[in-house]
Amino acid sequence: MLIQLYGNVDITDISKVDLAPIDLNSLKAFIKGNENYHIQNEKMKEYRTEADGILMIAEMTNGVLPQLISESEYGRRYYKGFNLQNVSKVVRNAALGDNYEYDLNTAVYAIKLNAASDLSNEKFTYTSEYIEGGGKYKDSIRKRLAKHCFDIDESDKIFFANRLKIIKQAITAIGFGATSKSYGFYDKKHVWQSSSLSDIFSYKFKDSDGKERTAEFTKMVNGVKVKSLDLFLQDKWMSEFIKEQQEMTKLIVDFMIAEKTVTKESHPFLVDGRNAINRARAMAYFFQKTERVIMDTSAKFVEDNGGTILL
């Protein structure tokens, strides 16, 4: 079984494998609860399959799950094969047992703002507002934009949450370089998302003949149907936010190129079809390298204070 999963890799070699400690009692309790749960749909079956797989391996490896390291050129650490990054969150938490999960809240904008502020005297007011207080204002900004862009009945919480998700996706895409004219952007995992803002503000449906169609979200404004994307882009706060994002990207990437932090020779994976450093790729590289430093520093702090890094 282990040979099938890991091949000839020495799963005790910590240069090639991260060993995630598995809380066997917690995982077994989760599996038992899953078995006894009165609803057994496809999602529950998926949880069970994932949990059974982790348990089977951990019982053969003294309570750990070996994860094959795959370092990205962009600075992030991923894993190949069966690993905790790729299982459902509920299963991952059951496997790790009692743990604390840390997230870099509004990290993209904070990293970008901090770097750009070191290179310019500009205040970048709108980006600062979005991340102020650890992002405590971002929810109110998203809600205002959702109400502005869509016909919304706030009493329908599921519908409202769906529209908020669209606004969040759009703002995130802008942070990673999407524009009103672009056809995609590189996300935080440096995966090219062939999704423009137009795609984010569209939905699919089946017509009377059963054919799948795509339509744009709209809102009635003074009796006139207006595209939700147009309302989003024309909003004064959002238009200024987009302008700031573009200015910060230019400042940071131009500095990286001028200082030869990135070059076509040393970073060929950042070069596009024009034989030039691609700004979106360079920005994604900058984000991930900076995030890696933050995560490594945080991990060291936890370990220095008696904690254990599980994943």
mmCIF file of C-alpha atoms in Angstrom:
data_model
loop_
_atom_site.group_PDB
_atom_site.id
_atom_site.type_symbol
_atom_site.label_atom_id
_atom_site.label_comp_id
_atom_site.label_asym_id
_atom_site.label_seq_id
_atom_site.Cartn_x
_atom_site.Cartn_y
_atom_site.Cartn_z
ATOM 1 C CA MET A 1 0.000 0.000 0.000
ATOM 2 C CA LEU A 2 2.729 2.487 0.988
ATOM 3 C CA ILE A 3 4.796 1.583 -2.067
ATOM 4 C CA GLN A 4 1.753 2.224 -4.255
ATOM 5 C CA LEU A 5 1.289 5.673 -2.693
ATOM 6 C CA TYR A 6 4.893 6.801 -2.292
ATOM 7 C CA GLY A 7 6.873 4.696 -4.760
ATOM 8 C CA ASN A 8 10.594 4.657 -3.983
ATOM 9 C CA VAL A 9 10.490 7.810 -1.849
ATOM 10 C CA ASP A 10 11.981 7.386 1.631
ATOM 11 C CA ILE A 11 9.084 8.608 3.772
ATOM 12 C CA THR A 12 11.451 9.233 6.685
ATOM 13 C CA ASP A 13 13.484 11.750 4.627
ATOM 14 C CA ILE A 14 12.239 15.133 5.893
ATOM 15 C CA SER A 15 13.827 16.885 2.909
ATOM 16 C CA LYS A 16 11.298 15.131 0.686
ATOM 17 C CA VAL A 17 8.386 14.510 3.033
ATOM 18 C CA ASP A 18 6.495 16.443 5.695
ATOM 19 C CA LEU A 19 5.096 14.208 8.435
ATOM 20 C CA ALA A 20 1.715 15.455 9.626
ATOM 21 C CA PRO A 21 0.829 14.050 13.081
ATOM 22 C CA ILE A 22 -2.618 12.432 13.035
ATOM 23 C CA ASP A 23 -4.876 12.341 16.085
ATOM 24 C CA LEU A 24 -6.093 8.750 15.691
ATOM 25 C CA ASN A 25 -8.729 8.971 18.440
ATOM 26 C CA SER A 26 -10.208 12.126 16.951
ATOM 27 C CA LEU A 27 -10.253 10.643 13.463
ATOM 28 C CA LYS A 28 -11.838 7.376 14.615
ATOM 29 C CA ALA A 29 -14.517 9.304 16.510
ATOM 30 C CA PHE A 30 -15.249 11.298 13.356
ATOM 31 C CA ILE A 31 -15.574 8.129 11.281
ATOM 32 C CA LYS A 32 -17.917 6.556 13.826
ATOM 33 C CA GLY A 33 -20.038 9.700 13.934
ATOM 34 C CA ASN A 34 -20.116 9.756 10.145
ATOM 35 C CA GLU A 35 -21.327 6.152 10.048
ATOM 36 C CA ASN A 36 -24.120 6.845 12.522
ATOM 37 C CA TYR A 37 -25.270 10.136 11.000
ATOM 38 C CA HIS A 38 -28.849 9.884 9.762
ATOM 39 C CA ILE A 39 -28.104 11.610 6.441
ATOM 40 C CA GLN A 40 -25.832 9.642 4.108
ATOM 41 C CA ASN A 41 -25.449 11.716 0.936
ATOM 42 C CA GLU A 42 -22.542 11.950 -1.527
ATOM 43 C CA LYS A 43 -20.750 14.551 0.582
ATOM 44 C CA MET A 44 -20.860 12.339 3.671
ATOM 45 C CA LYS A 45 -19.511 9.435 1.618
ATOM 46 C CA GLU A 46 -16.681 11.651 0.386
ATOM 47 C CA TYR A 47 -15.812 12.577 3.995
ATOM 48 C CA ARG A 48 -15.783 8.913 4.961
ATOM 49 C CA THR A 49 -13.530 7.916 2.054
ATOM 50 C CA GLU A 50 -11.027 10.654 2.871
ATOM 51 C CA ALA A 51 -11.029 9.852 6.606
ATOM 52 C CA ASP A 52 -10.634 6.107 5.993
ATOM 53 C CA GLY A 53 -7.659 6.773 3.713
ATOM 54 C CA ILE A 54 -5.876 8.953 6.269
ATOM 55 C CA LEU A 55 -6.529 6.449 9.066
ATOM 56 C CA MET A 56 -5.282 3.501 7.036
ATOM 57 C CA ILE A 57 -1.971 5.227 6.241
ATOM 58 C CA ALA A 58 -1.487 6.673 9.742
ATOM 59 C CA GLU A 59 -1.965 3.276 11.366
ATOM 60 C CA MET A 60 0.856 1.920 9.187
ATOM 61 C CA THR A 61 3.217 4.849 9.848
ATOM 62 C CA ASN A 62 3.057 5.267 13.632
ATOM 63 C CA GLY A 63 0.382 7.952 13.618
ATOM 64 C CA VAL A 64 1.650 10.290 10.900
ATOM 65 C CA LEU A 65 0.616 11.079 7.339
ATOM 66 C CA PRO A 66 3.667 11.407 5.052
ATOM 67 C CA GLN A 67 3.123 14.216 2.541
ATOM 68 C CA LEU A 68 5.335 14.455 -0.550
ATOM 69 C CA ILE A 69 6.780 17.973 -0.759
ATOM 70 C CA SER A 70 6.347 19.934 -3.991
ATOM 71 C CA GLU A 71 8.029 23.340 -3.819
ATOM 72 C CA SER A 72 6.659 25.950 -6.218
ATOM 73 C CA GLU A 73 8.962 28.320 -8.091
ATOM 74 C CA TYR A 74 6.728 31.020 -6.666
ATOM 75 C CA GLY A 75 7.695 30.212 -3.080
ATOM 76 C CA ARG A 76 4.758 28.174 -1.829
ATOM 77 C CA ARG A 77 4.977 24.658 -0.507
ATOM 78 C CA TYR A 78 2.447 22.226 -1.913
ATOM 79 C CA TYR A 79 2.139 18.459 -1.645
ATOM 80 C CA LYS A 80 1.809 15.757 -4.270
ATOM 81 C CA GLY A 81 -0.404 12.724 -3.946
ATOM 82 C CA PHE A 82 -2.679 12.110 -0.968
ATOM 83 C CA ASN A 83 -2.322 14.963 1.550
ATOM 84 C CA LEU A 84 -4.225 17.061 4.054
ATOM 85 C CA GLN A 85 -4.256 20.143 1.821
ATOM 86 C CA ASN A 86 -6.507 18.329 -0.624
ATOM 87 C CA VAL A 87 -9.086 16.831 1.726
ATOM 88 C CA SER A 88 -12.240 18.477 3.042
ATOM 89 C CA LYS A 89 -11.727 20.969 5.847
ATOM 90 C CA VAL A 90 -13.953 19.014 8.228
ATOM 91 C CA VAL A 91 -11.893 15.856 7.645
ATOM 92 C CA ARG A 92 -8.615 17.735 7.980
ATOM 93 C CA ASN A 93 -9.671 19.119 11.362
ATOM 94 C CA ALA A 94 -10.790 15.673 12.533
ATOM 95 C CA ALA A 95 -7.431 14.198 11.479
ATOM 96 C CA LEU A 96 -5.404 16.884 13.248
ATOM 97 C CA GLY A 97 -7.526 16.874 16.399
ATOM 98 C CA ASP A 98 -7.412 19.882 18.742
ATOM 99 C CA ASN A 99 -5.751 22.651 16.738
ATOM 100 C CA TYR A 100 -5.795 26.314 15.839
ATOM 101 C CA GLU A 101 -5.992 27.412 12.218
ATOM 102 C CA TYR A 102 -4.426 30.715 11.225
ATOM 103 C CA ASP A 103 -5.243 32.659 8.092
ATOM 104 C CA LEU A 104 -3.615 35.748 6.600
ATOM 105 C CA ASN A 105 -6.623 38.066 6.590
ATOM 106 C CA THR A 106 -6.655 40.489 3.594
ATOM 107 C CA ALA A 107 -2.998 39.489 3.078
ATOM 108 C CA VAL A 108 -2.882 40.353 -0.621
ATOM 109 C CA TYR A 109 -3.825 43.971 -0.032
ATOM 110 C CA ALA A 110 -1.770 44.403 3.148
ATOM 111 C CA ILE A 111 1.392 43.034 1.482
ATOM 112 C CA LYS A 112 0.826 45.175 -1.584
ATOM 113 C CA LEU A 113 0.085 48.327 0.422
ATOM 114 C CA ASN A 114 3.102 47.887 2.702
ATOM 115 C CA ALA A 115 5.478 47.443 -0.241
ATOM 116 C CA ALA A 116 4.008 50.285 -2.297
ATOM 117 C CA SER A 117 4.083 52.649 0.693
ATOM 118 C CA ASP A 118 7.828 52.033 1.001
ATOM 119 C CA LEU A 119 8.251 53.092 -2.622
ATOM 120 C CA SER A 120 5.923 56.085 -2.713
ATOM 121 C CA ASN A 121 4.484 58.868 -0.576
ATOM 122 C CA GLU A 122 1.013 58.134 -1.915
ATOM 123 C CA LYS A 123 -1.568 57.358 0.773
ATOM 124 C CA PHE A 124 -3.550 54.715 -1.163
ATOM 125 C CA THR A 125 -6.616 55.706 0.841
ATOM 126 C CA TYR A 126 -9.112 53.188 -0.512
ATOM 127 C CA THR A 127 -6.885 50.151 -0.092
ATOM 128 C CA SER A 128 -6.028 51.313 3.434
ATOM 129 C CA GLU A 129 -9.733 51.572 4.236
ATOM 130 C CA TYR A 130 -10.379 48.047 2.961
ATOM 131 C CA ILE A 131 -7.768 46.455 5.231
ATOM 132 C CA GLU A 132 -7.982 48.838 8.209
ATOM 133 C CA GLY A 133 -8.239 47.105 11.558
ATOM 134 C CA GLY A 134 -7.410 43.718 10.083
ATOM 135 C CA GLY A 135 -10.121 44.148 7.477
ATOM 136 C CA LYS A 136 -12.933 44.999 9.884
ATOM 137 C CA TYR A 137 -14.479 47.375 7.330
ATOM 138 C CA LYS A 138 -14.304 45.033 4.367
ATOM 139 C CA ASP A 139 -17.617 43.352 5.225
ATOM 140 C CA SER A 140 -19.495 46.656 5.233
ATOM 141 C CA ILE A 141 -17.820 47.645 1.951
ATOM 142 C CA ARG A 142 -18.800 44.332 0.335
ATOM 143 C CA LYS A 143 -22.380 44.600 1.611
ATOM 144 C CA ARG A 144 -22.732 48.129 0.269
ATOM 145 C CA LEU A 145 -21.428 47.055 -3.133
ATOM 146 C CA ALA A 146 -23.744 44.020 -3.190
ATOM 147 C CA LYS A 147 -26.757 46.248 -2.526
ATOM 148 C CA HIS A 148 -25.519 48.730 -5.113
ATOM 149 C CA CYS A 149 -24.965 46.140 -7.857
ATOM 150 C CA PHE A 150 -27.841 43.695 -7.395
ATOM 151 C CA ASP A 151 -31.562 43.624 -6.690
ATOM 152 C CA ILE A 152 -31.363 42.187 -3.187
ATOM 153 C CA ASP A 153 -33.820 41.045 -0.559
ATOM 154 C CA GLU A 154 -31.700 40.954 2.606
ATOM 155 C CA SER A 155 -34.218 38.682 4.291
ATOM 156 C CA ASP A 156 -33.164 35.949 1.865
ATOM 157 C CA LYS A 157 -29.841 35.174 3.549
ATOM 158 C CA ILE A 158 -28.741 32.517 1.055
ATOM 159 C CA PHE A 159 -29.377 34.822 -1.918
ATOM 160 C CA PHE A 160 -27.616 37.730 -0.189
ATOM 161 C CA ALA A 161 -24.635 35.521 0.709
ATOM 162 C CA ASN A 162 -24.378 34.442 -2.929
ATOM 163 C CA ARG A 163 -24.227 38.056 -4.127
ATOM 164 C CA LEU A 164 -21.660 38.906 -1.445
ATOM 165 C CA LYS A 165 -19.549 36.013 -2.710
ATOM 166 C CA ILE A 166 -19.586 37.516 -6.212
ATOM 167 C CA ILE A 167 -18.385 40.871 -4.862
ATOM 168 C CA LYS A 168 -15.632 39.143 -2.864
ATOM 169 C CA GLN A 169 -14.495 37.168 -5.933
ATOM 170 C CA ALA A 170 -14.383 40.329 -8.022
ATOM 171 C CA ILE A 171 -12.361 42.312 -5.465
ATOM 172 C CA THR A 172 -9.949 39.400 -5.006
ATOM 173 C CA ALA A 173 -9.490 39.106 -8.775
ATOM 174 C CA ILE A 174 -8.697 42.828 -8.980
ATOM 175 C CA GLY A 175 -6.073 42.428 -6.267
ATOM 176 C CA PHE A 176 -4.382 39.782 -8.429
ATOM 177 C CA GLY A 177 -4.443 41.921 -11.551
ATOM 178 C CA ALA A 178 -7.830 41.399 -13.210
ATOM 179 C CA THR A 179 -9.171 44.428 -15.070
ATOM 180 C CA SER A 180 -12.402 45.223 -16.873
ATOM 181 C CA LYS A 181 -10.716 44.205 -20.143
ATOM 182 C CA SER A 182 -8.600 41.231 -19.065
ATOM 183 C CA TYR A 183 -9.545 37.616 -19.679
ATOM 184 C CA GLY A 184 -8.112 36.158 -16.504
ATOM 185 C CA PHE A 185 -5.653 36.509 -13.651
ATOM 186 C CA TYR A 186 -3.175 34.481 -11.596
ATOM 187 C CA ASP A 187 -4.635 33.526 -8.208
ATOM 188 C CA LYS A 188 -2.704 33.101 -4.942
ATOM 189 C CA LYS A 189 -1.642 29.590 -5.951
ATOM 190 C CA HIS A 190 -0.338 30.950 -9.257
ATOM 191 C CA VAL A 191 -3.078 29.118 -11.084
ATOM 192 C CA TRP A 192 -4.305 30.980 -14.156
ATOM 193 C CA GLN A 193 -7.992 31.663 -13.717
ATOM 194 C CA SER A 194 -9.461 32.163 -17.175
ATOM 195 C CA SER A 195 -12.231 34.162 -15.607
ATOM 196 C CA SER A 196 -12.665 37.850 -16.281
ATOM 197 C CA LEU A 197 -14.748 40.217 -14.199
ATOM 198 C CA SER A 198 -17.395 39.735 -16.865
ATOM 199 C CA ASP A 199 -17.423 35.995 -16.131
ATOM 200 C CA ILE A 200 -17.708 36.622 -12.379
ATOM 201 C CA PHE A 201 -20.750 38.829 -12.964
ATOM 202 C CA SER A 202 -22.447 36.223 -15.165
ATOM 203 C CA TYR A 203 -24.438 33.056 -14.503
ATOM 204 C CA LYS A 204 -25.381 29.950 -16.445
ATOM 205 C CA PHE A 205 -28.875 28.609 -17.013
ATOM 206 C CA LYS A 206 -30.695 26.181 -19.310
ATOM 207 C CA ASP A 207 -33.178 27.461 -21.839
ATOM 208 C CA SER A 208 -36.484 25.827 -22.751
ATOM 209 C CA ASP A 209 -34.625 23.468 -25.110
ATOM 210 C CA GLY A 210 -32.282 22.337 -22.370
ATOM 211 C CA LYS A 211 -29.277 24.173 -23.836
ATOM 212 C CA GLU A 212 -26.877 25.854 -21.412
ATOM 213 C CA ARG A 213 -26.781 29.625 -21.765
ATOM 214 C CA THR A 214 -24.876 32.436 -20.084
ATOM 215 C CA ALA A 215 -26.422 35.691 -18.952
ATOM 216 C CA GLU A 216 -25.139 38.766 -17.133
ATOM 217 C CA PHE A 217 -26.442 39.846 -13.755
ATOM 218 C CA THR A 218 -28.475 43.032 -13.948
ATOM 219 C CA LYS A 219 -30.299 45.432 -11.667
ATOM 220 C CA MET A 220 -33.298 47.682 -12.288
ATOM 221 C CA VAL A 221 -32.280 51.315 -11.768
ATOM 222 C CA ASN A 222 -35.020 53.917 -12.231
ATOM 223 C CA GLY A 223 -36.936 51.501 -14.423
ATOM 224 C CA VAL A 224 -33.899 50.690 -16.598
ATOM 225 C CA LYS A 225 -32.068 47.348 -16.594
ATOM 226 C CA VAL A 226 -28.351 47.983 -15.923
ATOM 227 C CA LYS A 227 -25.518 45.459 -15.939
ATOM 228 C CA SER A 228 -24.326 44.686 -12.424
ATOM 229 C CA LEU A 229 -20.701 44.753 -13.626
ATOM 230 C CA ASP A 230 -21.149 48.294 -14.935
ATOM 231 C CA LEU A 231 -22.545 49.394 -11.580
ATOM 232 C CA PHE A 232 -19.595 47.718 -9.867
ATOM 233 C CA LEU A 233 -16.955 49.376 -12.059
ATOM 234 C CA GLN A 234 -18.636 52.786 -12.052
ATOM 235 C CA ASP A 235 -18.960 52.909 -8.270
ATOM 236 C CA LYS A 236 -16.716 55.763 -7.097
ATOM 237 C CA TRP A 237 -15.113 53.786 -4.271
ATOM 238 C CA MET A 238 -14.435 50.778 -6.499
ATOM 239 C CA SER A 239 -13.064 52.809 -9.410
ATOM 240 C CA GLU A 240 -10.590 54.510 -7.054
ATOM 241 C CA PHE A 241 -9.701 51.150 -5.481
ATOM 242 C CA ILE A 242 -8.969 49.666 -8.925
ATOM 243 C CA LYS A 243 -6.841 52.678 -9.831
ATOM 244 C CA GLU A 244 -4.808 52.248 -6.637
ATOM 245 C CA GLN A 245 -4.281 48.542 -7.297
ATOM 246 C CA GLN A 246 -2.929 49.280 -10.762
ATOM 247 C CA GLU A 247 -0.631 52.023 -9.433
ATOM 248 C CA MET A 248 0.736 49.753 -6.692
ATOM 249 C CA THR A 249 1.344 46.879 -9.107
ATOM 250 C CA LYS A 250 3.322 49.195 -11.409
ATOM 251 C CA LEU A 251 5.394 50.586 -8.522
ATOM 252 C CA ILE A 252 6.289 47.164 -7.133
ATOM 253 C CA VAL A 253 7.008 45.373 -10.413
ATOM 254 C CA ASP A 254 8.992 48.293 -11.845
ATOM 255 C CA PHE A 255 11.115 48.308 -8.673
ATOM 256 C CA MET A 256 11.662 44.531 -8.838
ATOM 257 C CA ILE A 257 12.822 44.816 -12.448
ATOM 258 C CA ALA A 258 15.014 47.883 -11.821
ATOM 259 C CA GLU A 259 16.693 46.214 -8.845
ATOM 260 C CA LYS A 260 17.040 42.972 -10.804
ATOM 261 C CA THR A 261 15.115 41.115 -8.100
ATOM 262 C CA VAL A 262 13.539 39.388 -11.074
ATOM 263 C CA THR A 263 15.089 39.035 -14.502
ATOM 264 C CA LYS A 264 14.224 37.078 -17.605
ATOM 265 C CA GLU A 265 17.321 34.951 -17.079
ATOM 266 C CA SER A 266 16.883 34.175 -13.383
ATOM 267 C CA HIS A 267 13.080 33.897 -13.453
ATOM 268 C CA PRO A 268 12.112 32.513 -16.883
ATOM 269 C CA PHE A 269 8.754 31.344 -15.502
ATOM 270 C CA LEU A 270 7.747 35.032 -15.251
ATOM 271 C CA VAL A 271 8.356 35.676 -18.943
ATOM 272 C CA ASP A 272 5.358 35.790 -21.271
ATOM 273 C CA GLY A 273 4.928 35.432 -25.024
ATOM 274 C CA ARG A 274 6.221 38.966 -25.561
ATOM 275 C CA ASN A 275 9.581 37.889 -24.075
ATOM 276 C CA ALA A 276 9.026 40.311 -21.194
ATOM 277 C CA ILE A 277 8.389 40.007 -17.462
ATOM 278 C CA ASN A 278 4.642 39.545 -17.089
ATOM 279 C CA ARG A 279 3.353 41.949 -14.434
ATOM 280 C CA ALA A 280 0.579 39.651 -13.214
ATOM 281 C CA ARG A 281 3.025 36.760 -12.826
ATOM 282 C CA ALA A 282 5.605 38.987 -11.136
ATOM 283 C CA MET A 283 2.969 40.260 -8.712
ATOM 284 C CA ALA A 284 1.853 36.712 -7.892
ATOM 285 C CA TYR A 285 5.513 35.782 -7.327
ATOM 286 C CA PHE A 286 5.961 38.744 -4.990
ATOM 287 C CA PHE A 287 2.828 37.843 -3.013
ATOM 288 C CA GLN A 288 3.785 34.231 -2.521
ATOM 289 C CA LYS A 289 7.402 34.906 -1.610
ATOM 290 C CA THR A 290 6.281 37.447 0.989
ATOM 291 C CA GLU A 291 3.557 35.163 2.354
ATOM 292 C CA ARG A 292 6.117 32.362 2.713
ATOM 293 C CA VAL A 293 8.353 34.604 4.835
ATOM 294 C CA ILE A 294 5.369 35.584 7.008
ATOM 295 C CA MET A 295 4.268 31.950 7.458
ATOM 296 C CA ASP A 296 7.793 30.714 8.221
ATOM 297 C CA THR A 297 8.291 33.507 10.759
ATOM 298 C CA SER A 298 4.935 32.741 12.389
ATOM 299 C CA ALA A 299 5.723 29.012 12.506
ATOM 300 C CA LYS A 300 9.057 29.673 14.206
ATOM 301 C CA PHE A 301 7.325 31.880 16.795
ATOM 302 C CA VAL A 302 4.829 29.107 17.568
ATOM 303 C CA GLU A 303 7.584 26.492 17.919
ATOM 304 C CA ASP A 304 9.783 28.778 20.025
ATOM 305 C CA ASN A 305 6.857 29.140 22.418
ATOM 306 C CA GLY A 306 6.217 25.422 22.828
ATOM 307 C CA GLY A 307 3.667 24.905 20.063
ATOM 308 C CA THR A 308 3.657 22.305 17.284
ATOM 309 C CA ILE A 309 3.099 23.028 13.613
ATOM 310 C CA LEU A 310 0.694 20.397 12.303
ATOM 311 C CA LEU A 311 0.397 21.471 8.682
#
